[in-house]
Coordinates of C-alpha atoms in Angstrom, one line a residue:
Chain A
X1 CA -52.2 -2.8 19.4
X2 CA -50.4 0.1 20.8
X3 CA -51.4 1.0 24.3
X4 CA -52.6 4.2 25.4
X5 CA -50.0 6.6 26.7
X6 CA -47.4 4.1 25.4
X7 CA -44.4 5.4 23.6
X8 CA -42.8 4.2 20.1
X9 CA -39.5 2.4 22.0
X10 CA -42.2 0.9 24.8
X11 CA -44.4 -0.5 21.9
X12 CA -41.1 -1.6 19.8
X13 CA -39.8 -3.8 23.3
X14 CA -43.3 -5.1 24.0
X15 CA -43.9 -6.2 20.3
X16 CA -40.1 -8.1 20.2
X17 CA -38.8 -5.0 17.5
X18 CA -35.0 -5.3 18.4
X19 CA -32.0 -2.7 16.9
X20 CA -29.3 -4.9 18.7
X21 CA -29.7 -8.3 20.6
X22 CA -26.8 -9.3 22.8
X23 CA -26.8 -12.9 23.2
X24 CA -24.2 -15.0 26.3
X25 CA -21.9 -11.9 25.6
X26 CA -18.2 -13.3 27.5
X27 CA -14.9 -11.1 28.0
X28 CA -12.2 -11.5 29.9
X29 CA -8.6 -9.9 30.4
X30 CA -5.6 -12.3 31.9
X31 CA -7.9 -15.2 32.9
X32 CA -10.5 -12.7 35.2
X33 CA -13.9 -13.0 33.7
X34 CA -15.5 -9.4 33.0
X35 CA -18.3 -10.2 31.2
X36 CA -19.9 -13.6 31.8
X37 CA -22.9 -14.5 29.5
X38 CA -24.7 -10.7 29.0
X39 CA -27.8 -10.7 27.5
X40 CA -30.1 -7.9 26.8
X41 CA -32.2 -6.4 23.8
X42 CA -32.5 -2.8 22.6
X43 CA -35.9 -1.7 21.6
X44 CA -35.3 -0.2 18.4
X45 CA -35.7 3.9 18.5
X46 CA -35.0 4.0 22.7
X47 CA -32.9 5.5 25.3
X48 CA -31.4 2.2 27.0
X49 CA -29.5 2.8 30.0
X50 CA -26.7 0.2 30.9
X51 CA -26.1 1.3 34.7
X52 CA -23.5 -0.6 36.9
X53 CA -21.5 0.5 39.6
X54 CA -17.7 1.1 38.5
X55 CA -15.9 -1.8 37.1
X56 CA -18.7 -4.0 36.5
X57 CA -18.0 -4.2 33.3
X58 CA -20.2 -1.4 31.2
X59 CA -17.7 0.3 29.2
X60 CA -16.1 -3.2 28.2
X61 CA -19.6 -4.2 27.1
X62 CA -19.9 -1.2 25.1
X63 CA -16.1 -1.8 23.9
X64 CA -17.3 -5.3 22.8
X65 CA -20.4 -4.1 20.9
X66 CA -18.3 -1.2 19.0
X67 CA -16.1 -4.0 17.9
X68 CA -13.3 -2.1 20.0
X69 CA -12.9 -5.8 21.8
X70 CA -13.2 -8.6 20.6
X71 CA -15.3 -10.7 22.8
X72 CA -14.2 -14.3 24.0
X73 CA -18.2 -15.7 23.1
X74 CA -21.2 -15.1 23.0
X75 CA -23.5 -13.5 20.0
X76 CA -24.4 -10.1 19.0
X77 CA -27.7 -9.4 16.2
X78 CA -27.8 -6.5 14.6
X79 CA -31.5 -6.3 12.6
X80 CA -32.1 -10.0 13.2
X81 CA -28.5 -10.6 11.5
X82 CA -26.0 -12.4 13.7
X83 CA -22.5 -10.1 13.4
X84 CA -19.3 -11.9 12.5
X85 CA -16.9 -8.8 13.7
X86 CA -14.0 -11.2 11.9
X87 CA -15.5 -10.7 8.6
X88 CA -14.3 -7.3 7.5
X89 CA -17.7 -6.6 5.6
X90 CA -19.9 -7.8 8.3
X91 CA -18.3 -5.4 10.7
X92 CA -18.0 -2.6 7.9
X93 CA -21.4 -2.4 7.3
X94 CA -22.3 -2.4 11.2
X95 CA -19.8 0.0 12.1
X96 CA -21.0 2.2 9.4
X97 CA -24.7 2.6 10.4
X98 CA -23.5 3.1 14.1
X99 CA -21.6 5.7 16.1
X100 CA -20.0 5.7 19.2
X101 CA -19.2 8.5 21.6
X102 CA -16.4 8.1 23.8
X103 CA -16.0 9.1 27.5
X104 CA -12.9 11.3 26.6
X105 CA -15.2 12.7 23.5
X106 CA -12.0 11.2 20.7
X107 CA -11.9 14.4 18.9
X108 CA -9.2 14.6 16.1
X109 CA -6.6 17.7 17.6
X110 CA -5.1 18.6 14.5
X111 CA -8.5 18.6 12.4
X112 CA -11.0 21.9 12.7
X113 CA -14.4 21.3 14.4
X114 CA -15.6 21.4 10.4
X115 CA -12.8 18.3 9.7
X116 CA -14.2 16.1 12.7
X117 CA -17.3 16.3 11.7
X118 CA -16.7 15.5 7.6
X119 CA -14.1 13.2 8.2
X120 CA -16.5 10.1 8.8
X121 CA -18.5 11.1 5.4
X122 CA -15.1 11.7 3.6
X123 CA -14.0 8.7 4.4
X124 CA -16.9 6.2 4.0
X125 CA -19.0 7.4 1.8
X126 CA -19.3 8.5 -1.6
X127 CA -20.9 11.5 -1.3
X128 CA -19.5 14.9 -3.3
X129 CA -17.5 17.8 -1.4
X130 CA -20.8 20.2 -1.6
X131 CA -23.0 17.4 0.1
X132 CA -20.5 16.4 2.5
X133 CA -19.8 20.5 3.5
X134 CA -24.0 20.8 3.7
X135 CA -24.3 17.5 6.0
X136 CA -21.3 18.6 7.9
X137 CA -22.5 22.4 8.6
X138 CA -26.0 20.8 9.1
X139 CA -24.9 18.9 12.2
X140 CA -23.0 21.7 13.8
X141 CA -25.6 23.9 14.1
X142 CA -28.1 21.4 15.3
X143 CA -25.6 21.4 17.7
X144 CA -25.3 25.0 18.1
X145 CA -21.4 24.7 16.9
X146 CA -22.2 26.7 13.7
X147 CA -19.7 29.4 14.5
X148 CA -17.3 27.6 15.8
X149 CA -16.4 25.3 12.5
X150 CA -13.0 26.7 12.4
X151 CA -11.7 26.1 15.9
X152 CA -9.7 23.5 17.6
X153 CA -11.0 21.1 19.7
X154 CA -8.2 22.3 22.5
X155 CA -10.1 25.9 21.4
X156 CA -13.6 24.5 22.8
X157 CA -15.3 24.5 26.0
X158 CA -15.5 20.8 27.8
X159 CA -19.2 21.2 26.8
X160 CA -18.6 21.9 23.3
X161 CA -16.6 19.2 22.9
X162 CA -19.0 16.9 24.0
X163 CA -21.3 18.7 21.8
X164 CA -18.7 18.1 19.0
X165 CA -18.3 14.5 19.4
X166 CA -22.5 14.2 19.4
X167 CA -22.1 15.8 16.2
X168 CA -19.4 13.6 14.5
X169 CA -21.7 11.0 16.0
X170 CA -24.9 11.6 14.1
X171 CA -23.3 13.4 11.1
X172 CA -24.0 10.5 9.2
X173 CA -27.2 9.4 10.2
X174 CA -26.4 6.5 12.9
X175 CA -29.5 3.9 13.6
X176 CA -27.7 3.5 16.8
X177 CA -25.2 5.7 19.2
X178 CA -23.7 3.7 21.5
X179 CA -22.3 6.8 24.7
X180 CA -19.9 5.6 27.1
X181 CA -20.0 7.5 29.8
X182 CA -20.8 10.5 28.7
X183 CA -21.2 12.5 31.9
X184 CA -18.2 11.3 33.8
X185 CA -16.7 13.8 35.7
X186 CA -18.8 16.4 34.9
X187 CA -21.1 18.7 37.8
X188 CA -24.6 18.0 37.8
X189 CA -25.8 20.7 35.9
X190 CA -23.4 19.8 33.2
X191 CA -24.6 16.1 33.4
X192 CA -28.4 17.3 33.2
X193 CA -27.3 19.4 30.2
X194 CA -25.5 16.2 28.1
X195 CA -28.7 14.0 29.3
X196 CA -30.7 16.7 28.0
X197 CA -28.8 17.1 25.0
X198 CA -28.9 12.9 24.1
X199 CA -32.5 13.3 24.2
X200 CA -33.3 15.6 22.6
X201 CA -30.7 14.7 19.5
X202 CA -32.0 10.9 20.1
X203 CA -35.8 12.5 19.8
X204 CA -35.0 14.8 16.8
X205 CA -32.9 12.6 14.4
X206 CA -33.9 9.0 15.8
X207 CA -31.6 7.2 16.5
X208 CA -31.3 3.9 19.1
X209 CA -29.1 5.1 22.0
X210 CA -27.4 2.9 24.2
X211 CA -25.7 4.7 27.4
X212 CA -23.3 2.8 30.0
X213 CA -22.9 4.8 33.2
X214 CA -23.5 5.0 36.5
X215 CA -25.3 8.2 37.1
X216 CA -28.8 6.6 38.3
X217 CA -30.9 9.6 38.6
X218 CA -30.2 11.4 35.3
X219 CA -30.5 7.6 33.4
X220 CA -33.8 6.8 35.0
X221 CA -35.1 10.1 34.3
X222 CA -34.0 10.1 30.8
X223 CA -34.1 6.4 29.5
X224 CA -36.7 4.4 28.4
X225 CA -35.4 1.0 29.3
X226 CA -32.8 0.5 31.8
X227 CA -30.3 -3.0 32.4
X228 CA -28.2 -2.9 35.7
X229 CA -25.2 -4.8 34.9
X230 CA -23.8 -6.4 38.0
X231 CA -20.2 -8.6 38.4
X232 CA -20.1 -9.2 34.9
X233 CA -24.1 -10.1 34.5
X234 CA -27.1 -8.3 34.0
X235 CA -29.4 -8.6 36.7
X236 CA -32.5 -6.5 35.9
X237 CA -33.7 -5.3 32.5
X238 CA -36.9 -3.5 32.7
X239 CA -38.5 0.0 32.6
X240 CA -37.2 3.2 34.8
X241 CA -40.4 2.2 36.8
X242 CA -39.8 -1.2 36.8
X243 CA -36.5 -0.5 38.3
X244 CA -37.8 2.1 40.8
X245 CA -39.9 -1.0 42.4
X246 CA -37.4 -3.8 41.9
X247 CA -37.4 -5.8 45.3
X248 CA -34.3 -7.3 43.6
X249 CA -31.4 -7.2 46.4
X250 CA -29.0 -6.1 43.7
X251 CA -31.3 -3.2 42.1
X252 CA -32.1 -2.3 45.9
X253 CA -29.0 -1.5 47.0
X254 CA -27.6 0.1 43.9
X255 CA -31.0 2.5 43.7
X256 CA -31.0 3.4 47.6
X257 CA -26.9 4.2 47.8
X258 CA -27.7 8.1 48.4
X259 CA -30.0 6.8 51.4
X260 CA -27.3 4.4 52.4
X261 CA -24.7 6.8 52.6
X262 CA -27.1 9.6 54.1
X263 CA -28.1 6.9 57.0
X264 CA -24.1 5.8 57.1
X265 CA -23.3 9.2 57.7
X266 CA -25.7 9.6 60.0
X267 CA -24.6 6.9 62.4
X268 CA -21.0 8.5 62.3
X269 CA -22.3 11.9 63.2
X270 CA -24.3 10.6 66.3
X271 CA -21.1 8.5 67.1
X272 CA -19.1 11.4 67.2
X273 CA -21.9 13.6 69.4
X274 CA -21.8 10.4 72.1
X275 CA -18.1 10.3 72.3
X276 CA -18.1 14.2 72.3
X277 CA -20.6 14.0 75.3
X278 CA -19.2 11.4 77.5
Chain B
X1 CA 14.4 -25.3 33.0
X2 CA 12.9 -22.2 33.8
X3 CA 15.9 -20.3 32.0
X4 CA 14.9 -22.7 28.9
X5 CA 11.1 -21.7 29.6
X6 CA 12.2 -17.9 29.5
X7 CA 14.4 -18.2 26.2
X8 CA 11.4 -20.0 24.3
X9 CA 9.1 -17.4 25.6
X10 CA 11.2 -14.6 24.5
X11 CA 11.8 -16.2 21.4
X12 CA 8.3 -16.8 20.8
X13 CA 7.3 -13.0 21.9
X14 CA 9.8 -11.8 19.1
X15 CA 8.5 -13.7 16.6
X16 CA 5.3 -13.0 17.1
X17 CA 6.3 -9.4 16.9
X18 CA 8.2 -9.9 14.2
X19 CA 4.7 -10.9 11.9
X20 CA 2.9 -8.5 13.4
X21 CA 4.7 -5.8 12.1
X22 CA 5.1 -7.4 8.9
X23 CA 1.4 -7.6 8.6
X24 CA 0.8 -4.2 9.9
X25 CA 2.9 -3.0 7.1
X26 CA 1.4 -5.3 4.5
X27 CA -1.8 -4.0 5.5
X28 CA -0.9 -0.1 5.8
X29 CA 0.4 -0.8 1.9
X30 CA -2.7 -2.6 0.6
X31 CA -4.9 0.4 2.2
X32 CA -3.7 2.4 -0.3
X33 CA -6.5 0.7 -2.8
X34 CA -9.1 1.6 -0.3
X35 CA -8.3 4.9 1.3
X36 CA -10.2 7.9 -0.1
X37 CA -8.6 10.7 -0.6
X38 CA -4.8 10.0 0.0
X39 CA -3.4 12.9 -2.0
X40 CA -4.1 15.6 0.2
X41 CA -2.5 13.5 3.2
X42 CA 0.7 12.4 1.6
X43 CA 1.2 16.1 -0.1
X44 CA 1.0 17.1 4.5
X45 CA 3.3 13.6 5.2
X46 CA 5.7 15.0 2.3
X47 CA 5.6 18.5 4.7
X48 CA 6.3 17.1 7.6
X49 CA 8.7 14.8 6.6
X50 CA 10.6 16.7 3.8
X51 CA 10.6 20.5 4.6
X52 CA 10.4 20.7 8.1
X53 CA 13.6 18.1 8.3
X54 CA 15.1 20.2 5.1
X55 CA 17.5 22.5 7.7
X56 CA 18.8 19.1 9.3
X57 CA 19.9 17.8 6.6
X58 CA 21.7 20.6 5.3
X59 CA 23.4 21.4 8.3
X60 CA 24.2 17.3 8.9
X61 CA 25.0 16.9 4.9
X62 CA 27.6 19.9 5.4
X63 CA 29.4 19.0 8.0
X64 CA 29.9 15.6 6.6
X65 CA 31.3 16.6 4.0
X66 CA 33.6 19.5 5.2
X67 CA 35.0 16.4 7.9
X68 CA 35.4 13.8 5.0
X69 CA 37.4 16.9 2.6
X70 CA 39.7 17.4 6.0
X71 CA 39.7 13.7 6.9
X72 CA 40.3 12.6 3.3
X73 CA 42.8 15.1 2.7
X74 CA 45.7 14.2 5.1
X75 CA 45.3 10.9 4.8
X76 CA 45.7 11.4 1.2
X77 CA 48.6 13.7 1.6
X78 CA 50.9 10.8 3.0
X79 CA 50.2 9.1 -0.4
X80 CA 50.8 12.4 -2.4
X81 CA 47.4 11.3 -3.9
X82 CA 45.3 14.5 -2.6
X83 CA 43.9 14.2 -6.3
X84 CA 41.8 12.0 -5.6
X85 CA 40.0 13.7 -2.9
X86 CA 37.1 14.1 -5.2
X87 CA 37.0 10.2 -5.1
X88 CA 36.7 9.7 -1.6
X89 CA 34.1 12.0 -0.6
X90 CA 32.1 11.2 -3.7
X91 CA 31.9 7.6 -3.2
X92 CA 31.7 7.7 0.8
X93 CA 28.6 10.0 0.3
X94 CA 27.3 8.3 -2.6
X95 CA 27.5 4.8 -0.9
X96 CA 27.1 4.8 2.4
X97 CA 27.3 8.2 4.4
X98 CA 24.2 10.2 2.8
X99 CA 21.5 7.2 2.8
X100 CA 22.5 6.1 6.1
X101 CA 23.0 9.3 7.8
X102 CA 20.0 11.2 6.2
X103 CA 17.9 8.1 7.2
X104 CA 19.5 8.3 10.9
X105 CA 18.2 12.4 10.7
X106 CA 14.8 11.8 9.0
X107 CA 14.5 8.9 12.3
X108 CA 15.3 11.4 15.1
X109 CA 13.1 14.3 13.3
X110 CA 10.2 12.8 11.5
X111 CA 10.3 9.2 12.9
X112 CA 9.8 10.3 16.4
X113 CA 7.6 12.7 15.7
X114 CA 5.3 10.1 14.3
X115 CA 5.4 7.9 16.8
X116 CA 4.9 10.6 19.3
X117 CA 1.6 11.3 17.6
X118 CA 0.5 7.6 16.7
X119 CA 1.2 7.2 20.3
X120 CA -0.8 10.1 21.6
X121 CA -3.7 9.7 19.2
X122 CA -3.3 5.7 20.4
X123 CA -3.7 7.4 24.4
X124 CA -6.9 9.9 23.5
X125 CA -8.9 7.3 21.5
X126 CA -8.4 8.6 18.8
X127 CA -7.2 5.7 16.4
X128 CA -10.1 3.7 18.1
X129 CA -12.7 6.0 17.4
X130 CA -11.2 5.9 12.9
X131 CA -12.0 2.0 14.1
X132 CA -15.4 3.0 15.3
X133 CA -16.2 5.5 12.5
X134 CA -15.2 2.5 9.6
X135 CA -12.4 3.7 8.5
X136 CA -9.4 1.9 7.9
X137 CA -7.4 3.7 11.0
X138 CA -3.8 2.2 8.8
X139 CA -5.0 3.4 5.8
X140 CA -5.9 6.8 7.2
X141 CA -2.6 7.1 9.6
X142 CA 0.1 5.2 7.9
X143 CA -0.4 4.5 4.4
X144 CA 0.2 8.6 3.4
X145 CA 3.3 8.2 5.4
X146 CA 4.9 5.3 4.0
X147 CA 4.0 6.7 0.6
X148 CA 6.0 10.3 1.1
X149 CA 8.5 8.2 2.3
X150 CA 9.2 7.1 -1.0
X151 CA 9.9 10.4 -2.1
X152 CA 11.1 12.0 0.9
X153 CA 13.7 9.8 1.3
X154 CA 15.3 9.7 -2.1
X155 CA 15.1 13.0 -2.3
X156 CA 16.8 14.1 0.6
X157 CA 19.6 11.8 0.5
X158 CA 20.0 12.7 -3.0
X159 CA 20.1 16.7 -0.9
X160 CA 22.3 15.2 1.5
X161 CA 24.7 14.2 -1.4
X162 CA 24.7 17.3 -2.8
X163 CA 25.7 19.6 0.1
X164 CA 28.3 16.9 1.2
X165 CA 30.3 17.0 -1.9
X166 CA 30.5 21.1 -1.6
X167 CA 31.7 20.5 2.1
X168 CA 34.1 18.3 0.8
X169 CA 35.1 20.6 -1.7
X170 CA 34.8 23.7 0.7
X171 CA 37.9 22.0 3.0
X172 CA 39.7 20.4 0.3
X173 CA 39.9 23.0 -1.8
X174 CA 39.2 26.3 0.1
X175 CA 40.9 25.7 3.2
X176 CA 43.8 23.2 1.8
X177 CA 44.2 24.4 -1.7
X178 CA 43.1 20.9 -3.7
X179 CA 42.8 22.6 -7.8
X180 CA 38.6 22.9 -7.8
X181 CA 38.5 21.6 -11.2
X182 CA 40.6 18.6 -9.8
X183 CA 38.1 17.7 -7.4
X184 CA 34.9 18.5 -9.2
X185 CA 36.5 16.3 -12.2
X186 CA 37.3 12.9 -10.0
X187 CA 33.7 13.5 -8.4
X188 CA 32.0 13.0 -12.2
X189 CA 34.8 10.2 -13.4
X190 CA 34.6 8.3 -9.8
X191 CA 30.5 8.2 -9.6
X192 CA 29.0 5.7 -12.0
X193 CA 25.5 4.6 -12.0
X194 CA 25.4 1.9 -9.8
X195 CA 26.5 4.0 -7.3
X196 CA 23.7 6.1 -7.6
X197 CA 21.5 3.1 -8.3
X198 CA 22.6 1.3 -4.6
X199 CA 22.4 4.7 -3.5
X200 CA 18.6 5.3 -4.0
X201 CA 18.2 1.6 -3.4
X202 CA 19.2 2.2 0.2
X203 CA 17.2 5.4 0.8
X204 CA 13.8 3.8 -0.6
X205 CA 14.5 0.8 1.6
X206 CA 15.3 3.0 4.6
X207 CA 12.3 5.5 3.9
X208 CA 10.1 2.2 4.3
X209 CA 11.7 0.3 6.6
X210 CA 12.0 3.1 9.4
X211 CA 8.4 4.8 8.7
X212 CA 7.0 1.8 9.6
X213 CA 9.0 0.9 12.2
X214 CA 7.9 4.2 14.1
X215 CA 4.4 4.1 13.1
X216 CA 4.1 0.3 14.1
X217 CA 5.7 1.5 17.8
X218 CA 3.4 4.5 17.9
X219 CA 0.1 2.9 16.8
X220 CA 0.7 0.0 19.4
X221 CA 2.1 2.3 22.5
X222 CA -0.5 0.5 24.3
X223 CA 1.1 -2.4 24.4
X224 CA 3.9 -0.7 25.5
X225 CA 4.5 -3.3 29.3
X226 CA 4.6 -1.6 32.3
X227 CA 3.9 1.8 31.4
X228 CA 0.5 3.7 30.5
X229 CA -0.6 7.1 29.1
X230 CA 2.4 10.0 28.3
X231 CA 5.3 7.0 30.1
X232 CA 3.7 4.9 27.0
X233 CA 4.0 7.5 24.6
X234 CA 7.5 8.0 25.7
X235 CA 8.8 4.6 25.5
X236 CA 6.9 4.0 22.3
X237 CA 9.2 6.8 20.8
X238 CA 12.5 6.1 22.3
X239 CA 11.8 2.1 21.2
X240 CA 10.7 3.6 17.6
X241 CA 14.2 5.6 17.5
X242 CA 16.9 3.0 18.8
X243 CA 15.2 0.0 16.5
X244 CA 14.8 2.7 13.4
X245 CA 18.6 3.4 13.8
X246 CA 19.6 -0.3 14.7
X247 CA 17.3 -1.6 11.1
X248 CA 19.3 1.2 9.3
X249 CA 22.7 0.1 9.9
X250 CA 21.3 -4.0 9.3
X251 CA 19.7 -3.0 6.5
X252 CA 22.9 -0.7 4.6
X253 CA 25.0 -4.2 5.7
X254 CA 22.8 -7.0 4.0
X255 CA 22.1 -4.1 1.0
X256 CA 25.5 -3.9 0.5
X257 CA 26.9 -6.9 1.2
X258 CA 24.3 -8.1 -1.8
X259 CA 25.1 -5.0 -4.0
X260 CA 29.1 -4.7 -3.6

């Protein structure tokens, strides 16, 4: 029975409805472990946050999941169905009911924002020119990109071409989005403006989102369910809530850092009035 | 021991090298069974590596010639056999000069260029993100390229043959005074159709053999040791060129050691 106030990702994690279960997940480059044993489910139609500090591991995770890496163990469910990424059909039909959104956005330079978008319909699906030019147009303007079909991506705005990628993302009709990164490097107001812009898109068209980064105050505003991935390990999986009351040591340091480094600072300034005084 | 230890594990490292490319290939020519909408992309492969390397090869296929009529000539001369000028250029072309030196030109226009652009797409994501996205990233990348190279190829040398004979005749019979009808006439009696057989043999195997080559080093510039992003892309191209020009000059040796 669906609780009062609760919402569609909330009741789908409470009643066990999983997208994507990630099962003793292991990676590792030249004999140093990156990812040892992750675990974590993805409520089917929510906004899950994978936060970590840099190099913990998230964007190898998401790497992993994408099929990008392949893993050294572990299992990943897609729908209850256990994935074998070595079987070309297996991963085919994964791949082709996900999207993933790269840090650096992966737009094709010497394709039209109009191209980018097609090209994933053109390529794996059967669907005629006049559907594929409707679908296509479609997803730039829900992205507000209508007028810009025939530029570049070198012609476009850093937002734009994030807006871009979102829209090669979901042009055909992802149950899941996997975003790595997606506001790296970018001014708060720009971050607040790509959070906003997953949400809304995740809200609108419906699909599962799963976000790596380490921007804690945009995720936990944003996300529904939120893993802090930690040396390789996931070491809280719970609600933004959840997470805003963890007395775990881990979640404690990672969610007071601003007060850390305000107190840290602090300490230096009053060191420096002492020694400026005596 | 350890020099032993070094020698296996270069060996090893070579070999292994040695089947991937050949399964990168295998698998960039089987892709053409499963990659929609190839036309459009090999017409744009045919482009790039047929008309923009067009003024190359005239200008290389020229020259050639014009220094094989001069060449050709006064060695000739000594013989009193400048007759057979016609001969000589015909058959140097023909055989050897115009598949192996039109290959050498598509390599250092079109085969770096291709690498360069594997190797950059490779450095943006891009090739991951075909992976991503389903589609067959080989298919999408290589496949149209290896296929224009079958035409590309042929044709130009065929090009290259063709401006190198008027060099030839330009020199020997412009600027040394060889009878025109002369040469023209020992060019048609001297080329036979084997020639021209071995000829487009080579070019076909060339066109292959070097397309993928540079593709192979482009779409792998990642692997590239010791160097990341543009230094990547960089050695990726300059490895592409030097083992595109080395497989050439192998390749025209075992073809026509076989053929001859």
């Amino acid at each position: 029975m669906t609780q009062p106030s609760e919402t569609r990702s909330q009741t789908n994690r409470r009643t066990g409805n999983f997208l994507l279960e990630v099962n003793d997940l292991q990676k590792g480059f030249g004999g140093r472990a990156v990812l040892r044993g992750v675990s974590l489910s993805v409520p089917r139609g929510s906004l899950f946050t994978v936060l970590g500090p840099s190099g913990a591991g998230k964007s190898v995770l998401l790497k992993c999941l994408a099929n990008i890496e392949e893993p050294d163990g572990g299992q990943v469910s897609f729908e209850g169905r256990t994935l074998d990424f070595r079987d070309a059909s297996s991963r085919g039909s994964f791949l082709r009911r996900c999207s993933f959104l790269f840090q650096g956005n992966a737009l094709f330079d010497s394709l039209t924002a109009f191209r980018n978008v097609s090209l994933p319909l053109e390529q794996t699906t059967s669907l005629g020119r006049g559907e594929i030019r409707a679908r296509a147009v479609e997803a730039l303007e829900q992205l507000e990109l209508g007028d810009y079909a025939d530029h570049y991506p070198g012609m476009l705005s850093g937002g734009m071409q994030k807006r871009l990628a979102l829209a090669r993302a979901i042009v055909t009709r992802p149950e899941m989005v996997f975003f790595d990164e997606p506001t790296a490097g970018l001014d708060p107001l720009r971050r607040n403006a790509v959070f906003a812009m997953i949400a809304k898109y995740q809200a609108l068209v419906g699909f599962t989102a799963l976000i790596v980064t380490h921007d804690i105050v945009e995720a936990l505003v944003a996300s529904d369910t939120v893993a802090l991935l930690h040396q390789g390990e996931i070491c809280f999986y719970g609600t933004p809530d959840e997470f805003a009351s963890s007395p775990h040591p881990v979640v404690q340091s990672f969610r007071d850092s601003p007060a850390a480094l305000r107190s840290t600072l602090d300490g230096l300034r009053r060191g420096e009035a002492a020694s400026e005084q005596s | 021991m350890d020099v032993v230890g070094s020698v296996g594990s270069f060996t090893l490292d070579k070999v292994r090298g040695l089947g991937d490319f050949a399964l990168f290939t295998g698998r960039s020519l089987a892709a053409v069974f499963a990659t929609k909408r190839l036309g459009a992309r090999v017409a744009r492969a045919v482009y790039e590596q047929g008309f923009r390397c067009l003024p190359v090869i005239l200008i290389v296929g020229t020259f050639t010639g014009l220094v094989l009529g001069l060449q050709g000539y006064y060695v000739l001369n000594r013989f009193g056999s400048e007759a057979l000028l016609g001969v000589l250029v015909s058959l140097s072309l023909v055989r050897e000069m115009a598949p192996v030196l039109a290959a050498l030109m598509l390599v250092g226009q079109a085969g770096s260029a291709l690498a360069a652009e594997l190797g950059i797409q490779r450095n943006t994501e891009q090739i991951a993100a075909l992976d991503t996205m389903g589609i067959n990233s080989c298919g999408y990348l290589v496949t149209p390229r290896l296929l224009a190279a079958l035409f590309v190829f042929p044709a130009q040398t065929a090009l290259f043959v063709a401006v190198g004979l008027w060099g030839g005749s330009l020199s020997g019979s412009l600027l040394l005074g060889v009878d025109p009808g002369v040469y023209w006439s020992s060019v048609q009696r001297a080329v036979e159709s084997e020639d021209v057989r071995e000829c487009l043999l080579k070019a076909v195997t060339f066109g292959l053999l070097t397309v993928s080559i540079c593709a192979y080093q482009g779409f792998h510039a990642h692997r590239i040791r010791g160097a990341t992003g543009a230094r990547a892309v960089s050695a990726a191209t300059t490895k592409a060129v030097v083992i595109s020009s080395i497989a050439v000059l192998a390749a025209d040796y075992v073809i026509t050691s076989f053929l001859i």
